[in-house]
Amino acid sequence: MVWTSSDPGAGNPGLIRHEAQVRDTLASTISDVVLVGLQSVVSAQGTAAWTGIAATAFFETAAGYLPEVTTIVGGLTNDADALHQYANDVESIKNDALALGSAESEVQSDLSRWNHKLNSLESLSYLIVDPAEQEENRDERRRYEGYIEGANWTLREYGRQWELLASRRSTADGLCVAKLSSEASRGGLAAVATAGDSSDKALLDSLSGLSAAELAILFALHPELADRIAAIDNPELVARWWAGFGDPLMPGVITPAQQALIFGMPQVIGNLNGVPLATRVEANKLNIAAAKAELEAELAQLWATQSDSGVDFSAYAKQLSQQIAYYDVLLTETVTFVDGDGNPVSTTGHNIVYFDAEADAIAEYSGLLDPVTGGVPDYVQNLGIYIPGMNSTILSFGNEVVRSEVFTDEYPGTVAMITWKGGEFPDVWGVASGPNAAQLGAKLADFSHSLYGMPDTVDVVGMGYSFGGSVLGNAEAAGLALDRSLQISGAGMGDNVTSLDDYPNSSDAPHYSFMAPEDYVVGPIQGIDAGDLGHGASPLSTPGVIQLETGWNIKDDPTSGLVQGHEDIWKRNSTAHDQMEQVLIGGSVELYAEPEIVITYTGPPVYISPLYDSGYEPVMQDVPGGAE
Amino acid sequence: MSDLLVSIDDIDSLTTTLDTVAAGLSSSSMIVLALTNRSAIFGSAAVVDAVETSAGIQRLRIDIAAAGIEALAVSGDEAGARLRTEDKLLSRGLI
């Protein structure tokens, strides 16, 4: 029951004081036990014979908790003070309301009695004949009329006092709320804007100064804020905001404020366009560790369930174990890439620049990141964005990265790769879904904004394989900007795409495609665009797209046989694989040699490649842009 | 190894203190309004909202600090166990 103008003292001061006392007791306990204990631990560092890096870290960590615990004590004490004051205010108002109510009842009782008496006198006046008694009756009626007027005036005054009590209660509420919402009670969280009442810039600015603990609290209480920040589509704003937390005297070094944001909202920072790639890598280490811990718990639960139920979960358990092992590799494997001076540089952990375990989404940057900017270094000449084909999962993603890193190994330092799988990729039953590829394409276009601030000298080359080709095309239709584009046995140019004119930011970029003979995976679905089925125009026949030759299993070696089917194009020394490299680095590509089609009357047509002709000379064409 | 010698009692007292601190924080994290009718207690919806929000923030803040200090106590225990072993080996001239 809340207070009203007729009951401004509603509430229970005794119980409010009880709540205040709980907070007082808790503050005292934490202060007397925790704070004192931590202080004694920290002060012991000077006398303990324990030395070394581990000891230093131990004592620094302990000291780091002192301000946080002090804040907790201060907050609880402030809350207690606010509630004590509120209890006093409510009690005072309640007592005054009781007294006022009592007085008002008394006057109302008198008023009722006087009205009754007056009515009686008025009735009697009609029966009195004696003039003297009439005079007396009149006088008495006047006297009671005076009483009644006085009572009514008093009641009006009491009404004004009820209004004053209501005003006092409003003020008391306001003071209590203000104190409970103040910085003394809530720390940095007191100033944070909440969802829906601020601009993106204001929201980001309000996060500055919050500790990692406060950020964790904020997002626990307002999970919608994390979604709102994650949805900010303004890499310039985010980059400027992030740089504002940096130290200009130590460029490239993550500051405590930035560390707090990483630890406070790792899922957001790990995937937020505008945050440097190197920082996203650090945040995603936390996300991967959390995903790994979740799988380990699930595996433990699975074993417990199996032993109780007798059901065999070994196949699923094996899958979980493999994924846990993969996450471990992502976090701990030593990876080595070459810098701009040709020197090998080793780092621990993979550069995961996008990660969302629930969405089965991951992207890995293969190469070194600039130690100052945290982005793509200026010695990188070509950045390939490789999108794999159907059936790709986080568990199989490592195999796709291996494909990417063939290119970084071949062109150390000058080529970097991003292998991208921004969500769930379909299996064979869903591979023909155009809308699915369109959704992923939109995500890829958005992801490309993570390259904000990359040197203009870096050429960006899209390389989509199979279903990934459709994702690439859809991304271009959604605005992805590229310097070159390659459809590797691509399923299509994108949902509802009919020409390069459907690509707003890449229609002028050179587009290439190839598909090996007897590719019965994408061959049958290329060019289909019927409702939700199909992936738009065929990459092999779209005007403006240059078709390339897939050639021999070993380049320039006819004895090795022609590349055939959907997978052989990945053979390391094949013509097809060389074509990928040439598009990526801006080299020279071999144009498609139209086969001779021989109609047989006893079976299907036979395609005879002109590559077998003794005088065959490949037609080469330079790829615009890029440099080896 | 000699420069890592440490007073075992000091480590024990540190970890014991931290265990006490962590336990105290964990038990202190139960800031619960025992009574169900908050509106009847405070008589104001705005005050109820402010009280509950502050209680939520304090509770989360205490839980986060408790988890961190408990982890610190565990690392202290692990370091202590490791150093007790080293100390024994050292006292026997084995290292």
XYZ file of C-alpha atoms in Angstrom:
723
model
C 0.000 0.000 0.000
C 1.479 3.348 -1.030
C 0.802 6.697 0.605
C -2.011 8.982 -0.536
C -3.003 12.546 0.235
C -5.392 11.199 2.843
C -2.793 8.814 4.255
C 0.583 10.512 3.779
C 2.143 8.510 6.585
C 1.606 5.090 4.971
C 4.507 2.723 5.613
C 6.122 1.056 8.607
C 8.927 3.125 10.153
C 9.954 0.261 12.405
C 10.490 -2.094 9.500
C 12.229 0.609 7.483
C 14.629 1.004 10.393
C 15.097 -2.758 10.405
C 16.193 -2.627 6.770
C 18.534 0.222 7.612
C 19.997 -1.776 10.493
C 20.631 -4.781 8.234
C 22.747 -2.579 6.037
C 24.507 -1.005 9.017
C 25.389 -4.450 10.369
C 26.630 -5.677 7.007
C 28.769 -2.594 6.511
C 30.308 -3.030 9.973
C 30.974 -6.726 9.392
C 32.639 -6.153 6.044
C 34.624 -3.243 7.419
C 35.752 -5.053 10.583
C 36.508 -8.400 8.957
C 37.129 -8.034 5.243
C 38.708 -4.619 5.069
C 40.883 -5.211 8.104
C 41.866 -8.641 6.810
C 42.793 -7.321 3.383
C 44.744 -4.456 4.907
C 46.704 -6.890 7.072
C 47.424 -9.065 4.028
C 48.661 -6.083 2.063
C 50.751 -4.726 4.913
C 52.353 -8.163 5.374
C 54.113 -7.766 2.053
C 56.751 -5.583 3.659
C 57.672 -8.165 6.277
C 57.029 -11.478 4.522
C 60.052 -13.317 3.277
C 58.048 -14.422 0.253
C 59.425 -12.690 -2.812
C 59.218 -13.135 -6.541
C 56.830 -12.406 -9.375
C 54.060 -14.591 -7.961
C 54.264 -12.883 -4.580
C 54.175 -9.417 -6.149
C 51.114 -10.325 -8.204
C 49.460 -11.848 -5.136
C 49.890 -8.735 -3.002
C 48.986 -6.368 -5.840
C 45.782 -8.292 -6.424
C 44.945 -8.174 -2.729
C 45.633 -4.424 -2.630
C 43.444 -4.010 -5.682
C 40.431 -5.194 -3.704
C 40.820 -2.521 -0.996
C 39.103 0.305 -2.918
C 36.334 -2.013 -4.081
C 35.585 -3.260 -0.558
C 35.759 0.311 0.733
C 33.209 1.260 -1.903
C 30.944 -1.573 -0.758
C 31.148 -0.426 2.874
C 30.482 3.172 1.838
C 27.530 2.166 -0.302
C 25.885 0.094 2.401
C 26.454 2.830 4.981
C 24.961 5.410 2.655
C 21.938 3.205 2.021
C 21.499 2.717 5.757
C 21.690 6.476 6.375
C 19.110 7.100 3.679
C 16.726 4.567 5.184
C 17.235 5.797 8.745
C 16.365 9.331 7.639
C 13.411 8.074 5.648
C 12.128 6.106 8.628
C 12.336 9.240 10.764
C 10.547 11.316 8.137
C 7.780 8.761 7.650
C 7.347 8.387 11.396
C 7.118 12.134 11.893
C 4.587 12.473 9.092
C 2.651 9.473 10.370
C 2.471 10.943 13.894
C 1.403 14.341 12.594
C -1.164 12.649 10.368
C -2.521 10.697 13.319
C -2.787 13.844 15.412
C -4.346 15.757 12.550
C -6.752 12.943 11.879
C -7.726 12.788 15.509
C -8.282 16.512 15.717
C -10.214 16.493 12.491
C -12.436 13.666 13.726
C -13.143 15.602 16.873
C -14.136 18.704 14.963
C -16.242 16.657 12.582
C -17.947 15.064 15.557
C -18.629 18.489 17.078
C -19.814 19.748 13.714
C -22.214 16.872 13.381
C -23.537 17.450 16.860
C -23.906 21.192 16.285
C -25.672 20.699 12.988
C -28.077 18.337 14.680
C -28.661 20.873 17.474
C -29.207 23.666 14.979
C -31.719 21.592 13.103
C -33.529 20.934 16.369
C -33.588 24.635 17.248
C -34.861 25.529 13.797
C -37.655 22.982 14.099
C -38.515 24.290 17.553
C -38.603 27.890 16.370
C -41.823 27.217 14.471
C -43.557 26.112 17.674
C -42.499 28.983 19.938
C -45.102 31.762 20.352
C -43.633 33.654 23.248
C -41.531 36.538 21.854
C -38.984 36.256 24.609
C -38.520 32.552 23.948
C -38.346 33.267 20.225
C -35.541 35.748 20.940
C -33.776 33.175 23.037
C -34.180 30.567 20.306
C -32.820 32.967 17.697
C -29.811 33.786 19.879
C -29.097 30.155 20.453
C -29.377 29.379 16.746
C -26.948 32.189 15.971
C -24.581 30.799 18.568
C -24.630 27.347 16.966
C -24.294 28.829 13.498
C -21.156 30.505 14.784
C -19.865 27.205 16.123
C -20.562 25.548 12.771
C -18.829 28.291 10.812
C -15.834 28.049 13.082
C -15.730 24.264 12.683
C -15.898 24.502 8.907
C -13.090 27.033 8.915
C -11.058 24.687 11.105
C -11.744 21.780 8.759
C -10.588 23.841 5.778
C -7.399 24.638 7.688
C -6.983 20.935 8.444
C -7.354 20.245 4.721
C -4.492 22.619 4.022
C -2.432 20.785 6.648
C -3.155 17.465 4.904
C -1.738 18.990 1.722
C 1.349 20.087 3.624
C 1.804 16.573 4.968
C 1.531 15.166 1.447
C 4.134 17.665 0.299
C 6.439 16.646 3.141
C 6.016 13.022 2.135
C 6.858 13.783 -1.506
C 9.973 15.597 -0.364
C 10.976 12.724 1.921
C 10.517 10.244 -0.947
C 12.604 12.414 -3.245
C 15.412 12.768 -0.730
C 15.508 9.041 -0.059
C 15.513 8.145 -3.741
C 18.207 10.737 -4.471
C 20.431 9.416 -1.704
C 19.943 5.782 -2.754
C 20.698 6.729 -6.382
C 23.737 8.840 -5.571
C 27.348 8.081 -6.332
C 27.918 7.450 -2.625
C 25.538 4.498 -2.879
C 26.006 3.273 -6.437
C 29.493 4.416 -7.332
C 30.036 5.080 -11.008
C 26.719 3.433 -11.844
C 24.861 6.457 -10.518
C 25.680 8.402 -13.681
C 24.993 5.747 -16.292
C 22.333 6.435 -18.874
C 19.864 3.638 -19.332
C 18.438 2.242 -22.539
C 16.112 4.435 -24.507
C 16.900 7.789 -22.962
C 20.221 8.745 -24.508
C 22.128 8.910 -27.753
C 24.767 6.328 -28.678
C 27.499 8.827 -27.841
C 25.967 9.660 -24.460
C 25.603 5.979 -23.644
C 29.237 5.246 -24.515
C 30.460 8.309 -22.620
C 28.551 7.247 -19.493
C 30.589 4.031 -19.354
C 33.837 5.885 -18.803
C 35.142 5.635 -15.266
C 33.246 2.458 -14.445
C 35.293 -0.340 -12.934
C 35.189 -3.859 -14.378
C 32.948 -4.865 -11.465
C 30.577 -1.944 -12.121
C 30.368 -2.801 -15.800
C 29.543 -6.399 -14.913
C 26.860 -5.157 -12.508
C 25.449 -2.732 -15.075
C 24.998 -5.389 -17.702
C 23.618 -7.877 -15.189
C 20.929 -5.347 -14.235
C 20.389 -3.982 -17.766
C 21.193 -6.721 -20.286
C 19.493 -4.638 -22.965
C 22.376 -2.145 -22.771
C 24.873 -4.711 -24.041
C 22.590 -5.396 -27.009
C 22.262 -1.683 -27.638
C 26.013 -1.088 -27.595
C 26.606 -4.137 -29.787
C 24.154 -2.696 -32.324
C 25.943 0.671 -32.637
C 26.725 0.967 -36.332
C 29.232 3.796 -36.187
C 32.842 2.573 -36.164
C 34.157 6.129 -36.242
C 32.267 7.019 -33.048
C 33.348 3.807 -31.348
C 36.981 4.223 -32.446
C 37.067 7.765 -31.080
C 35.389 6.632 -27.839
C 37.863 3.765 -27.386
C 40.863 5.954 -28.153
C 39.651 8.350 -25.472
C 40.494 5.753 -22.839
C 43.996 5.286 -24.203
C 47.228 6.856 -22.981
C 48.908 8.917 -25.716
C 52.239 8.343 -23.981
C 51.827 4.570 -24.335
C 50.168 4.007 -27.719
C 48.984 0.481 -28.278
C 49.080 -0.421 -24.572
C 45.701 -1.333 -23.104
C 45.011 1.014 -20.205
C 43.268 0.041 -16.946
C 40.125 1.809 -18.145
C 40.125 -0.182 -21.380
C 40.890 -3.341 -19.412
C 37.824 -2.668 -17.265
C 35.658 -2.416 -20.368
C 37.140 -5.623 -21.796
C 36.537 -7.533 -18.576
C 33.176 -5.885 -17.983
C 31.638 -6.614 -21.361
C 33.898 -8.988 -23.303
C 31.167 -10.245 -25.646
C 30.462 -6.686 -26.744
C 34.074 -5.480 -27.027
C 35.137 -8.654 -28.831
C 32.751 -7.963 -31.680
C 32.276 -4.176 -31.730
C 33.214 -2.389 -34.961
C 35.531 0.498 -34.216
C 37.394 -1.297 -31.429
C 40.917 -2.195 -32.670
C 41.247 -5.765 -33.911
C 43.989 -6.497 -31.367
C 41.651 -5.473 -28.546
C 38.865 -7.621 -29.966
C 41.340 -10.516 -29.882
C 41.970 -9.940 -26.161
C 38.265 -9.753 -25.378
C 37.522 -12.859 -27.393
C 40.103 -14.792 -25.384
C 37.768 -14.244 -22.425
C 34.765 -15.249 -24.507
C 36.456 -18.408 -25.741
C 37.544 -19.289 -22.206
C 33.972 -18.842 -21.022
C 32.633 -20.987 -23.865
C 35.217 -23.632 -23.059
C 34.221 -23.640 -19.381
C 30.584 -24.007 -20.372
C 31.336 -27.027 -22.547
C 33.459 -28.585 -19.786
C 30.548 -28.245 -17.379
C 28.193 -29.739 -19.946
C 30.572 -32.645 -20.500
C 30.801 -33.318 -16.766
C 27.019 -33.222 -16.515
C 26.773 -35.554 -19.502
C 28.989 -38.179 -17.851
C 26.972 -37.906 -14.662
C 23.719 -38.276 -16.578
C 25.016 -41.229 -18.558
C 26.057 -43.091 -15.455
C 22.605 -42.535 -13.940
C 20.499 -43.139 -17.016
C 22.550 -45.782 -18.773
C 22.078 -43.930 -22.085
C 25.189 -43.831 -24.305
C 26.228 -40.239 -24.933
C 29.759 -41.123 -26.016
C 29.423 -39.745 -29.549
C 28.183 -36.373 -28.293
C 30.761 -36.418 -25.510
C 33.489 -36.942 -28.100
C 32.228 -33.944 -30.044
C 32.249 -31.811 -26.898
C 35.786 -32.973 -26.072
C 36.977 -32.079 -29.547
C 35.471 -28.616 -29.326
C 37.023 -28.055 -25.907
C 40.379 -29.097 -27.318
C 39.927 -26.688 -30.231
C 39.152 -23.810 -27.896
C 42.281 -24.706 -25.967
C 44.296 -24.498 -29.171
C 42.813 -21.089 -29.954
C 43.902 -19.837 -26.541
C 47.306 -21.445 -26.099
C 48.862 -22.363 -29.415
C 51.961 -20.425 -30.400
C 51.472 -18.885 -33.826
C 54.208 -17.306 -35.907
C 53.892 -14.774 -38.696
C 56.373 -12.552 -40.475
C 56.540 -8.798 -39.986
C 57.279 -6.123 -42.544
C 61.038 -6.607 -42.171
C 60.822 -10.329 -42.794
C 61.351 -11.258 -39.150
C 59.274 -14.100 -37.647
C 57.224 -12.998 -34.658
C 55.532 -15.517 -32.383
C 52.482 -14.841 -30.242
C 50.356 -16.998 -27.962
C 46.841 -17.726 -29.076
C 45.025 -17.192 -32.328
C 43.759 -13.782 -33.463
C 40.043 -14.357 -33.138
C 38.444 -11.086 -34.219
C 34.833 -12.255 -34.035
C 33.335 -14.859 -31.715
C 29.862 -15.827 -30.627
C 29.634 -19.435 -29.498
C 25.836 -19.408 -29.306
C 25.581 -18.221 -32.903
C 28.308 -20.643 -34.083
C 30.135 -17.537 -35.343
C 33.880 -17.030 -35.553
C 36.414 -15.091 -37.597
C 40.190 -15.399 -37.432
C 42.814 -12.925 -38.637
C 45.941 -14.689 -39.902
C 48.916 -12.353 -39.675
C 50.465 -9.859 -37.303
C 48.520 -6.877 -36.013
C 50.089 -3.467 -35.727
C 51.416 -3.081 -32.138
C 50.383 0.589 -32.012
C 47.103 0.815 -33.919
C 46.013 -2.747 -33.173
C 44.859 -3.030 -36.779
C 46.177 -4.292 -40.102
C 49.804 -3.116 -40.458
C 50.754 -0.830 -43.343
C 53.225 -3.375 -44.741
C 50.330 -5.688 -45.624
C 49.530 -5.215 -49.296
C 46.618 -7.601 -49.696
C 43.995 -8.694 -47.178
C 41.929 -11.687 -48.237
C 38.536 -12.331 -46.658
C 37.798 -16.037 -47.113
C 34.269 -17.361 -46.602
C 34.056 -21.172 -46.461
C 31.326 -23.440 -47.787
C 28.429 -25.427 -46.380
C 28.749 -27.631 -43.311
C 31.284 -25.247 -41.787
C 31.074 -25.162 -37.998
C 33.275 -23.727 -35.276
C 34.612 -27.258 -34.819
C 35.665 -27.535 -38.466
C 36.762 -23.907 -38.716
C 40.415 -24.705 -38.091
C 40.564 -26.584 -41.398
C 39.330 -23.475 -43.206
C 41.978 -21.337 -41.508
C 44.579 -23.790 -42.772
C 43.379 -23.004 -46.298
C 43.773 -19.277 -45.625
C 47.229 -19.631 -44.135
C 48.592 -21.316 -47.234
C 48.413 -17.817 -48.716
C 50.017 -16.079 -45.732
C 52.812 -18.673 -45.784
C 53.347 -18.178 -49.511
C 53.471 -14.384 -49.219
C 54.759 -13.734 -45.690
C 54.147 -10.250 -44.414
C 52.522 -8.882 -47.549
C 49.385 -11.016 -47.403
C 47.059 -11.288 -44.405
C 43.843 -13.279 -44.308
C 40.570 -13.169 -42.439
C 38.661 -16.439 -42.396
C 35.044 -15.574 -41.656
C 32.075 -17.631 -40.551
C 29.643 -15.154 -39.104
C 26.909 -17.574 -38.108
C 25.442 -20.976 -38.685
C 26.250 -22.315 -42.145
C 23.808 -24.774 -43.723
C 24.177 -28.464 -44.363
C 23.320 -30.046 -47.678
C 19.587 -29.804 -46.933
C 19.671 -26.062 -46.419
C 22.424 -25.053 -48.800
C 20.009 -23.849 -51.486
C 18.443 -21.281 -49.168
C 18.972 -17.823 -50.609
C 17.640 -15.877 -47.586
C 20.041 -17.750 -45.283
C 22.986 -16.618 -47.411
C 21.519 -13.110 -47.558
C 21.405 -12.857 -43.765
C 24.994 -14.013 -43.496
C 25.973 -11.627 -46.268
C 24.520 -8.700 -44.343
C 26.576 -9.790 -41.324
C 29.736 -9.946 -43.446
C 29.100 -6.465 -44.792
C 28.719 -5.258 -41.200
C 31.862 -7.116 -40.122
C 33.855 -5.304 -42.794
C 33.365 -2.120 -40.754
C 35.776 -3.678 -38.245
C 38.481 -2.711 -40.736
C 37.811 0.961 -40.029
C 41.110 2.822 -39.908
C 42.997 0.249 -41.996
C 45.655 1.847 -44.269
C 44.274 2.787 -47.700
C 47.196 0.962 -49.298
C 45.788 -2.450 -48.344
C 43.739 -4.142 -51.061
C 40.759 -6.112 -49.759
C 39.949 -9.258 -51.723
C 36.794 -11.288 -51.144
C 37.137 -15.045 -51.677
C 33.939 -17.029 -51.304
C 33.934 -20.799 -51.693
C 30.785 -22.690 -52.659
C 27.981 -21.482 -50.337
C 30.496 -18.902 -49.170
C 30.443 -17.467 -52.684
C 26.777 -16.639 -52.277
C 27.502 -15.122 -48.866
C 30.196 -12.988 -50.502
C 27.814 -11.888 -53.256
C 25.104 -11.073 -50.743
C 27.619 -9.080 -48.712
C 28.527 -7.065 -51.791
C 24.835 -6.489 -52.439
C 24.581 -5.259 -48.825
C 27.387 -2.766 -49.393
C 30.648 -4.635 -48.821
C 33.457 -2.678 -50.483
C 36.203 -4.722 -52.169
C 39.175 -4.172 -54.416
C 38.779 -7.618 -56.019
C 36.295 -10.451 -55.710
C 36.665 -14.158 -56.453
C 33.908 -16.758 -56.573
C 35.585 -20.113 -55.880
C 33.105 -22.646 -57.247
C 30.581 -20.186 -55.892
C 26.925 -21.076 -55.486
C 25.781 -17.718 -56.843
C 26.230 -13.961 -57.024
C 23.732 -13.411 -54.209
C 19.999 -13.668 -53.546
C 18.113 -11.693 -56.224
C 21.395 -10.471 -57.731
C 21.279 -10.343 -61.525
C 24.329 -8.239 -62.343
C 27.316 -6.429 -60.884
C 25.169 -3.295 -60.832
C 23.457 -4.797 -57.772
C 26.697 -4.243 -55.817
C 26.609 -0.603 -54.612
C 30.224 -0.372 -53.465
C 32.059 -2.984 -55.536
C 30.472 -2.996 -59.000
C 33.623 -1.432 -60.488
C 35.994 -3.890 -58.798
C 37.347 -6.779 -60.878
C 35.230 -9.876 -60.342
C 36.489 -13.368 -61.067
C 35.062 -16.853 -60.857
C 35.905 -20.459 -61.638
C 34.398 -23.872 -61.257
C 36.030 -27.195 -62.123
C 34.463 -29.661 -64.524
C 32.111 -32.245 -63.050
C 31.349 -30.144 -59.991
C 28.002 -31.703 -59.159
C 27.708 -29.786 -55.850
C 27.219 -26.201 -57.019
C 26.905 -26.837 -60.740
C 23.260 -27.914 -60.545
C 22.167 -24.936 -58.409
C 24.042 -22.082 -60.085
C 21.737 -19.556 -61.682
C 18.645 -20.748 -59.839
C 16.681 -17.960 -58.222
C 13.174 -19.129 -57.399
C 11.697 -17.594 -54.271
C 13.709 -18.755 -51.288
C 15.650 -21.249 -53.375
C 18.818 -20.350 -55.222
C 21.595 -17.825 -54.944
C 21.023 -15.395 -57.766
C 22.885 -15.211 -61.045
C 25.549 -17.791 -61.854
C 29.116 -16.558 -61.260
C 30.096 -18.293 -64.491
C 27.786 -16.312 -66.723
C 27.171 -12.944 -65.075
C 28.295 -10.173 -67.433
C 31.448 -8.509 -66.204
C 32.621 -11.513 -64.179
C 35.811 -12.947 -65.654
C 35.792 -16.730 -65.699
C 39.137 -18.367 -64.981
C 40.571 -21.750 -65.882
C 40.889 -24.379 -63.135
C 43.492 -26.261 -65.210
C 45.714 -29.108 -64.009
C 46.049 -30.836 -60.672
C 49.676 -29.746 -60.827
C 50.094 -26.420 -62.590
C 51.676 -26.674 -66.052
C 51.727 -30.496 -65.810
C 49.231 -32.110 -68.177
C 50.204 -35.533 -66.962
C 48.643 -34.684 -63.589
C 45.185 -34.529 -65.106
C 42.521 -31.840 -64.962
C 41.171 -30.510 -61.721
C 37.691 -31.930 -61.333
C 34.832 -31.844 -58.889
C 34.088 -29.517 -56.003
C 37.081 -30.106 -53.723
C 40.095 -30.584 -56.020
C 40.390 -26.853 -56.632
C 42.084 -26.717 -53.210
C 44.980 -28.905 -54.303
C 47.999 -26.882 -53.287
C 49.967 -26.967 -56.558
C 47.013 -26.923 -58.935
C 46.282 -24.277 -61.536
C 43.091 -23.470 -59.632
C 44.956 -22.772 -56.417
C 47.427 -20.583 -58.265
C 44.508 -18.643 -59.710
C 43.353 -17.877 -56.164
C 46.811 -16.581 -55.292
C 47.000 -14.441 -58.420
C 43.669 -12.758 -57.744
C 44.668 -12.253 -54.117
C 48.039 -10.624 -54.851
C 47.027 -8.900 -58.083
C 49.200 -11.005 -60.338
C 48.352 -12.639 -63.625
C 45.489 -15.059 -64.195
C 44.737 -17.665 -66.858
C 41.440 -17.129 -68.599
C 38.916 -19.886 -69.008
C 39.357 -22.077 -72.044
C 35.969 -22.985 -73.429
C 35.785 -26.781 -73.905
C 34.645 -28.471 -77.085
C 31.324 -30.156 -76.549
C 30.962 -33.436 -78.364
C 27.423 -34.749 -78.662
C 27.235 -38.498 -78.349
C 24.159 -40.426 -79.261
C 24.799 -43.152 -76.767
C 25.349 -41.100 -73.636
C 25.710 -37.600 -72.167
C 27.725 -34.885 -74.002
C 31.493 -35.097 -73.662
C 33.453 -31.955 -72.795
C 36.960 -31.923 -74.259
C 39.212 -29.332 -72.733
C 41.457 -27.426 -75.182
C 44.189 -27.689 -72.580
C 44.895 -31.128 -74.025
C 45.628 -29.613 -77.455
C 49.334 -29.824 -78.222
C 49.502 -26.207 -79.269
C 47.443 -24.845 -76.429
C 48.694 -21.542 -75.075
C 46.982 -20.189 -71.925
C 45.509 -16.735 -72.298
C 46.823 -14.642 -69.448
C 45.491 -11.391 -68.071
C 46.940 -9.082 -65.462
C 44.832 -8.505 -62.370
C 44.375 -4.782 -61.694
C 45.840 -3.508 -58.460
C 47.950 -5.339 -55.900
C 51.679 -6.170 -56.014
C 53.708 -9.250 -55.257
C 65.111 -21.404 -5.096
C 66.663 -19.765 -2.064
C 65.240 -16.370 -2.901
C 61.724 -17.832 -2.752
C 61.933 -18.907 0.826
C 58.945 -17.722 2.721
C 57.536 -17.934 6.169
C 55.021 -20.772 5.955
C 53.138 -19.365 8.892
C 52.771 -16.060 7.080
C 51.284 -17.773 4.051
C 48.952 -19.812 6.226
C 47.790 -16.735 8.109
C 47.274 -14.848 4.865
C 45.247 -17.597 3.283
C 43.321 -18.187 6.522
C 42.481 -14.516 6.694
C 41.453 -14.500 3.067
C 39.343 -17.615 3.618
C 37.611 -15.816 6.476
C 37.184 -12.724 4.380
C 35.777 -14.683 1.466
C 33.439 -16.647 3.731
C 32.325 -13.427 5.385
C 31.644 -11.828 2.042
C 29.823 -14.872 0.749
C 27.551 -14.998 3.775
C 27.177 -11.245 3.628
C 25.921 -11.426 0.096
C 22.463 -12.334 1.307
C 21.027 -8.831 1.313
C 17.463 -9.956 1.090
C 14.414 -8.083 2.076
C 12.869 -10.781 4.238
C 9.441 -9.248 4.223
C 7.415 -9.724 1.087
C 5.266 -6.638 1.078
C 7.813 -4.015 0.249
C 5.177 -1.463 -0.665
C 3.568 -1.783 2.774
C 6.956 -1.248 4.413
C 8.075 1.787 2.466
C 4.725 3.182 1.427
C 6.165 4.543 -1.835
C 6.683 2.812 -5.182
C 9.586 5.112 -6.089
C 11.399 4.357 -2.842
C 10.799 0.617 -3.236
C 12.316 0.767 -6.697
C 15.356 2.719 -5.491
C 15.865 0.363 -2.517
C 15.653 -2.741 -4.681
C 18.021 -1.309 -7.302
C 20.601 -0.328 -4.684
C 20.266 -3.705 -2.968
C 20.799 -5.419 -6.308
C 23.891 -3.379 -7.033
C 25.404 -3.948 -3.565
C 24.657 -7.667 -3.766
C 26.322 -8.008 -7.157
C 29.267 -5.902 -6.053
C 29.782 -8.082 -2.962
C 29.429 -11.303 -4.969
C 32.001 -10.130 -7.526
C 34.472 -9.112 -4.811
C 33.849 -12.358 -2.901
C 34.558 -14.464 -5.984
C 37.759 -12.571 -6.655
C 39.056 -12.745 -3.106
C 38.191 -16.439 -2.859
C 40.241 -17.023 -6.014
C 43.067 -15.061 -4.433
C 42.837 -17.262 -1.332
C 43.023 -20.369 -3.502
C 46.115 -19.085 -5.293
C 47.622 -18.274 -1.906
C 46.914 -21.805 -0.731
C 48.451 -23.248 -3.888
C 51.520 -21.083 -3.495
C 51.768 -22.049 0.150
C 51.545 -25.756 -0.621
C 54.162 -25.415 -3.320
C 56.490 -23.484 -1.078
C 56.036 -25.899 1.839
C 57.279 -28.658 -0.423
C 60.196 -26.565 -1.570
C 61.005 -25.650 2.017
C 61.100 -29.295 3.053
C 63.365 -30.169 0.198
C 65.596 -27.227 0.977
C 65.827 -28.112 4.671
C 66.942 -31.613 3.696
C 69.535 -30.248 1.353
C 67.823 -31.818 -1.588
C 67.611 -28.567 -3.541
